[in-house]
Coordinates of C-alpha atoms and ligand atoms in Angstrom, one line a residue:
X133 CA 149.0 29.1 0.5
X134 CA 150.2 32.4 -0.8
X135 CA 154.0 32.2 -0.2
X136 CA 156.7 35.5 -1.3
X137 CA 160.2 35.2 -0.6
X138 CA 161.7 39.2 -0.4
X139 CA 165.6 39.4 -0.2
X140 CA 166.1 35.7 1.9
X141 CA 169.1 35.3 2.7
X142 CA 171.4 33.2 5.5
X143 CA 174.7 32.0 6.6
X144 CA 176.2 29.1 7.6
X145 CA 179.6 28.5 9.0
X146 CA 180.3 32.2 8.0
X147 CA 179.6 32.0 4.1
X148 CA 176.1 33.3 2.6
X149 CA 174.3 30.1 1.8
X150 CA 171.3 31.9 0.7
X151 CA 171.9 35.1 -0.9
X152 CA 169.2 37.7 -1.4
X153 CA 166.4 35.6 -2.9
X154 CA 162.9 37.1 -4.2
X155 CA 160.5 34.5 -5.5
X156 CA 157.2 34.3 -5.9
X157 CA 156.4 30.1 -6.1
X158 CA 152.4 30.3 -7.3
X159 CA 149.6 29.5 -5.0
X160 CA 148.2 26.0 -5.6
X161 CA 150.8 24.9 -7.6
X162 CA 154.2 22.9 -8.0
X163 CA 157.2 24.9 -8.1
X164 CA 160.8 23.1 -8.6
X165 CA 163.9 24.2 -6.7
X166 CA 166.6 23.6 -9.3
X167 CA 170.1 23.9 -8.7
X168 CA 174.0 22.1 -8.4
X169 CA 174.9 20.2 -5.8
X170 CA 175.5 23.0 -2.6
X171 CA 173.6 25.5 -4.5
X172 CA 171.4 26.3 -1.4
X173 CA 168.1 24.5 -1.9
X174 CA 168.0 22.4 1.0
X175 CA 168.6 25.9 3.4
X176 CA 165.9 27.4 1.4
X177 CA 162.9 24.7 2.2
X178 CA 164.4 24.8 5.6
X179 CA 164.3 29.0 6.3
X180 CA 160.8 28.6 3.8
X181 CA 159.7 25.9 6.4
X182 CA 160.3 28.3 8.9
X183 CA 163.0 26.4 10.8
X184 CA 166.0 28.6 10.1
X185 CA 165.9 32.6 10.3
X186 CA 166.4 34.3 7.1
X187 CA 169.5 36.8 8.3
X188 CA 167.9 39.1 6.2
X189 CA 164.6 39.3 4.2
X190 CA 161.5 37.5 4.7
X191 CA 159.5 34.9 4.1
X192 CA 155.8 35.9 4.0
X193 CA 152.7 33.7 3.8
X194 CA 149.2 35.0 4.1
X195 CA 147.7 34.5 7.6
X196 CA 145.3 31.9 7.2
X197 CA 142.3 30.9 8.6
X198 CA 143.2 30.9 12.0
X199 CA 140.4 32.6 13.8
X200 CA 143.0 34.0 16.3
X201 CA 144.5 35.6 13.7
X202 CA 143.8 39.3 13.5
X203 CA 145.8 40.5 10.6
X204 CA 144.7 39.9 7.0
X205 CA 148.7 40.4 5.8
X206 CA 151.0 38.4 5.2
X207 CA 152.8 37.7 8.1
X208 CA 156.7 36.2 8.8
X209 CA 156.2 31.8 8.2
X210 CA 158.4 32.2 11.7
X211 CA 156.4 33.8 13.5
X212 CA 153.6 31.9 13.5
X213 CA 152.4 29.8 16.4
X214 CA 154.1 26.5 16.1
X215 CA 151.5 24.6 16.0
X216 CA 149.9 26.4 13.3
X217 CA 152.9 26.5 11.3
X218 CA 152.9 22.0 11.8
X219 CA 149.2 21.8 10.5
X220 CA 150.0 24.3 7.6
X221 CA 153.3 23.7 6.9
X222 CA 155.0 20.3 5.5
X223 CA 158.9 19.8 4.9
X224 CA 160.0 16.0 3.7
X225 CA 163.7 16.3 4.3
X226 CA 166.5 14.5 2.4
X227 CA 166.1 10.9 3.4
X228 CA 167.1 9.8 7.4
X229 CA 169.1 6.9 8.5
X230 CA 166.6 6.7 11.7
X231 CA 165.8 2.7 13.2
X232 CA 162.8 3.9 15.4
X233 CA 161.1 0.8 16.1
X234 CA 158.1 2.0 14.5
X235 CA 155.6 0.7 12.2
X236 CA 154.9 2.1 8.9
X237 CA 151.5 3.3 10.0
X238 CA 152.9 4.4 13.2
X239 CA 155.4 6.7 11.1
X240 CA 152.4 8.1 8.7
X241 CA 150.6 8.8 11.8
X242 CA 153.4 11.2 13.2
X243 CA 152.0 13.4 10.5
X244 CA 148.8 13.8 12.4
X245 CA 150.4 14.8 15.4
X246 CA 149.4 18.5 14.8
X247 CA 146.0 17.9 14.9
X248 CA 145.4 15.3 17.5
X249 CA 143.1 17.0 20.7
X250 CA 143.9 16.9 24.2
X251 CA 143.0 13.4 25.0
X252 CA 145.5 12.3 21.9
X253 CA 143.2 11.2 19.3
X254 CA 142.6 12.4 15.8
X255 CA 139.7 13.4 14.3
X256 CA 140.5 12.1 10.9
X257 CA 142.3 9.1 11.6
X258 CA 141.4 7.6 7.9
X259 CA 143.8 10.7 7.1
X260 CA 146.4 8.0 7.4
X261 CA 145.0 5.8 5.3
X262 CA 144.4 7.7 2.4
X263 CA 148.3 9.3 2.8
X264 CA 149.6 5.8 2.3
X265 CA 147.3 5.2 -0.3
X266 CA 148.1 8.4 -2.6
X267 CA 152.2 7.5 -2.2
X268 CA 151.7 4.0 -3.1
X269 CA 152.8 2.5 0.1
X270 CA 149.3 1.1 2.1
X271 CA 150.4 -2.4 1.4
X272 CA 153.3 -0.9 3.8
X273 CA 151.4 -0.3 6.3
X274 CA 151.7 -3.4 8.5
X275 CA 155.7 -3.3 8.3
X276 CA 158.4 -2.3 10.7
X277 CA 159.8 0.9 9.7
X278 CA 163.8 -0.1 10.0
X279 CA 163.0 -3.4 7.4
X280 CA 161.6 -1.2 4.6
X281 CA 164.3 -0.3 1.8
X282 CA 165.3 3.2 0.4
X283 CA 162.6 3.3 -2.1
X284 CA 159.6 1.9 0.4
X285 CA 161.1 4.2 2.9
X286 CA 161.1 6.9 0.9
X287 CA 157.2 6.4 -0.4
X288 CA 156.8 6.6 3.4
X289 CA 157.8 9.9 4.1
X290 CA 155.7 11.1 1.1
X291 CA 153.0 9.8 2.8
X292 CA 153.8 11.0 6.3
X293 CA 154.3 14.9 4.9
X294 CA 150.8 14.3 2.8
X295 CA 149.1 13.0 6.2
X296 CA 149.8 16.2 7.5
X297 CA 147.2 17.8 4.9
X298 CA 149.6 21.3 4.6
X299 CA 148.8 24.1 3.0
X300 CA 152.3 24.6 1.6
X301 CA 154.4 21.4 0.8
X302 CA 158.2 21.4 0.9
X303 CA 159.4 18.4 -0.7
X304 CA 163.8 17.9 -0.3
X305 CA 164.4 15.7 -3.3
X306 CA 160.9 13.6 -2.9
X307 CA 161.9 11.1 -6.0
X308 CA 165.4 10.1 -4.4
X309 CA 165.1 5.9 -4.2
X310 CA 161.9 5.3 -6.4
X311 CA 161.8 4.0 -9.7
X312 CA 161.0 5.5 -12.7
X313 CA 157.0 4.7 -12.2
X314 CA 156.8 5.6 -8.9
X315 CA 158.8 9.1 -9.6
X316 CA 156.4 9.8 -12.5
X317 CA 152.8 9.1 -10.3
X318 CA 154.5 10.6 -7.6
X319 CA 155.1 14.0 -9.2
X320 CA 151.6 13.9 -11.0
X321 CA 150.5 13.1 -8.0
X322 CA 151.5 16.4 -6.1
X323 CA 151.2 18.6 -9.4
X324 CA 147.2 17.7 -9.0
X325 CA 146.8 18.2 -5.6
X326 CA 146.0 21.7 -5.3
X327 CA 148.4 22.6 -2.5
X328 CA 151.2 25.0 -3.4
X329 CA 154.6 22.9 -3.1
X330 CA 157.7 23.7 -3.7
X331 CA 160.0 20.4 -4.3
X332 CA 164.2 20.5 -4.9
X333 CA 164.7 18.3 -7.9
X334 CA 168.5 17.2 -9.3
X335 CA 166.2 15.3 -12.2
X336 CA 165.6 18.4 -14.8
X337 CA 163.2 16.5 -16.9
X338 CA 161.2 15.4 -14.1
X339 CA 160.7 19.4 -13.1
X340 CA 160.9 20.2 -17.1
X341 CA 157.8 17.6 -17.2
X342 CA 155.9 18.3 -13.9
X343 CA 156.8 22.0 -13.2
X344 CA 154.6 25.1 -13.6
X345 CA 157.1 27.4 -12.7
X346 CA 160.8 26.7 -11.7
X347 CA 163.2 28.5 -9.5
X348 CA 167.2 27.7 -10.3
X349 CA 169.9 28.7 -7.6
X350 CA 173.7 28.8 -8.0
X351 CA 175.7 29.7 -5.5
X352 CA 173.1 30.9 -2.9
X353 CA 171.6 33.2 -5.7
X354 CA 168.5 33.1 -7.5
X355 CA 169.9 32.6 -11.4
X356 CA 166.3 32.0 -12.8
X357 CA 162.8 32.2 -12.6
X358 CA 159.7 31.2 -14.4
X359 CA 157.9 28.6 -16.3
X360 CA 160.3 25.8 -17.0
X361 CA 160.0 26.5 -21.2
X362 CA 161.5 29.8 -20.6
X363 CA 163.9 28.8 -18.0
X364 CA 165.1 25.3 -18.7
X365 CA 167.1 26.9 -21.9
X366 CA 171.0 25.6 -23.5
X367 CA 172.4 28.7 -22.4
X368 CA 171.4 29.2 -18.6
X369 CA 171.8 25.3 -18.2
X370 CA 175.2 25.4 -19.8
X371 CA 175.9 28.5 -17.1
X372 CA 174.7 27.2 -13.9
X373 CA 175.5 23.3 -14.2
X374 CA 178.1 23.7 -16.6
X375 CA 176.8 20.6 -19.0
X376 CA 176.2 20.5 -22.9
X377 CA 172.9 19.5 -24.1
X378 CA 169.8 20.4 -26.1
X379 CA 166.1 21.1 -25.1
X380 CA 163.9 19.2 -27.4
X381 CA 160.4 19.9 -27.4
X382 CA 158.1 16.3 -26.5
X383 CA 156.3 15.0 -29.1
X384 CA 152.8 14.5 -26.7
X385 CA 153.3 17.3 -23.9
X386 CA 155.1 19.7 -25.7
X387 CA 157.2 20.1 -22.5
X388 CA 161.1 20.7 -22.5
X389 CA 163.1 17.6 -23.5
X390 CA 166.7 18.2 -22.1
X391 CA 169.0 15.5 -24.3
X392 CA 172.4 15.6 -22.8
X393 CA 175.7 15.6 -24.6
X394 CA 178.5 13.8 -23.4
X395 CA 181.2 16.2 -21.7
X396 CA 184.2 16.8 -24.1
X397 CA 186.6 13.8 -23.4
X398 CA 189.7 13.9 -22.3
X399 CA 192.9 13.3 -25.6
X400 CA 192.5 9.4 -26.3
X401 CA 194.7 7.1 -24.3
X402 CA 197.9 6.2 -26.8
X403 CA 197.6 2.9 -28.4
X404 CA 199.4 -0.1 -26.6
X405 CA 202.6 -0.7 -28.3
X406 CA 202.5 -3.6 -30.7
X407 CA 203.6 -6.8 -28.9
X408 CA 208.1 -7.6 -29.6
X409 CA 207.8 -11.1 -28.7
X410 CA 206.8 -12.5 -31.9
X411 CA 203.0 -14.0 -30.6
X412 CA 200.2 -12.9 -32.6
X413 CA 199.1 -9.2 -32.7
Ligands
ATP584 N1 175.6 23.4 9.0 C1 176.3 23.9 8.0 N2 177.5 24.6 8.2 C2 178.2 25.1 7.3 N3 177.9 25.0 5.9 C3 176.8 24.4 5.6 C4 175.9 23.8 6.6 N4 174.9 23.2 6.0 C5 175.0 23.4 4.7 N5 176.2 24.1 4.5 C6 176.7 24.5 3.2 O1 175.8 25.4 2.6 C7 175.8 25.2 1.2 C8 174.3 24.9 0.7 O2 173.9 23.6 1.2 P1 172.5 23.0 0.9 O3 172.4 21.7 1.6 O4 171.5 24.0 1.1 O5 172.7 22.8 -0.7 P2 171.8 21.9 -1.7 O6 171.6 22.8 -2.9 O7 170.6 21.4 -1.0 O8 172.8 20.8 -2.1 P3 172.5 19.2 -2.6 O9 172.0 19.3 -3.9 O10 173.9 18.7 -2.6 O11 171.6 18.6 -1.5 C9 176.7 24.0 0.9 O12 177.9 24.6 0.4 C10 176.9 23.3 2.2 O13 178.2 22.7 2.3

């Protein structure tokens, strides 16, 4: 899905969130939403999911297929039909707390919601099947929802937002929970499926590593933008996270290496004073 952000921006509780953002995340591929805690990512895949209002700006995508469709240009991701939007559009938010007494294939299968007929059934149900395969998670399948833990719940929602087939994939912190495996197939995973996806990530090396082009916010505003060996730099890292490190290059991928240096320490505690009571020192 072709996808251009022009001047987004939002507010919530009467403070710019979002704050005049142009981007341009490219078609087919993974883009990672960088950015400190607060920084605005999660309001972003929300207005770019199309379920807040930008205040001002847009966000564009290009009309689609739909046959009812009778203008070739890009058109506001709000205002198309809702149903539309469901089968083209996927969001995985930051993890729920939900008990729904559902099973794990029961949960997938919400993802196929948008595309079930009148009568209720899907034309693809193997569509589930295959979701819970590609995030690791089919042996799942059979297991109440509320017994699963953060990691197992977490390959769940992958697969739920991958059942949904979208064009455009939002993903809100998708490797939250999951070990270091499970990030890494996970990422490779959605990096290789084709579909343009945009994914908030707090772990740089894991967007440094699976990234073709990265978008960094601070405070609301877009601070940089571009492939993640131009971006992911000392300087700009230093500026928008306020951390010390180095960006190494790997020895196999050639992709940014960010080695961290411990933040300046505060003066040494003084010594204890020597012990006055005559025992051993
Ligand atoms: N409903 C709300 N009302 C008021 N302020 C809000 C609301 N939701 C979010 N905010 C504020 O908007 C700012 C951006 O929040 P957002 O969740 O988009 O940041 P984020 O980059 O996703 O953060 P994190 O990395 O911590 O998940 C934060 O300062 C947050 O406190």
């Amino acid at each position: 899905m072709e996808l251009t952000l022009t001047g987004v921006r939002t507010r919530l509780g009467g403070r710019w969130v979002v704050d005049g953002i142009d981007a341009t995340p490219p078609p087919g591929r993974l883009t990672g939403l960088l950015g400190p805690n607060g920084a605005g990512k999660t309001t972003l895949l929300r207005l770019v999911a199309g379920l807040l209002v930008p205040e001002g700006g847009a966000v564009l995508v290009d009309a689609g297929a739909d046959p009812g469709a009778a203008a070739t240009a890009p058109v506001p991701v709000h205002d198309l039909p809702r149903r539309a939007r469901a089968r083209r559009i996927a969001l995985l938010e930051q993890e729920s707390s939900s008990t729904v007494p559902l099973s794990v294939h029961d949960v997938v299968a919400l993802g196929r919601i948008p595309y079930r007929t009148a009568w209720g059934a899907d034309p693809d149900p193997a569509a589930v099947t295959r979701a819970l395969e590609h995030a690791r998670a089919a042996h799942l399948a059979d297991r109440a929802w509320s017994s699963l833990s953060g990691g197992e719940r977490q390959r769940v929602h992958v697969a739920r937002a991958l059942a949904q087939e979208p064009e455009l994939l939002l993903l809100d912190e998708p490797t939250n929970h999951l070990d270091v495996s499970t990030q890494l197939s996970l990422l490779a995973f959605v990096r290789d499926l084709g579909t343009t996806t945009v994914a908030a990530l707090h772990d740089l090396n894991l967007a440094a590593a699976f990234c073709e082009h990265v978008l960094v916010l601070s405070g609301g505003r877009l601070a940089a933008a571009g492939h993640p060996r131009d971006v992911l730099r000392p300087a700009l890292l230093s500026e928008v996270y306020g951390v010390d490190c180095d960006v190494l290059t790997h020895p196999r991928t050639g992709r940014p290496v960010i080695a961290f240096a411990e933040p300046a320490s505060d003066p040494a505690p003084t010594a204890p004073a020597p012990p006055t009571d005559g025992a051993p020192a």
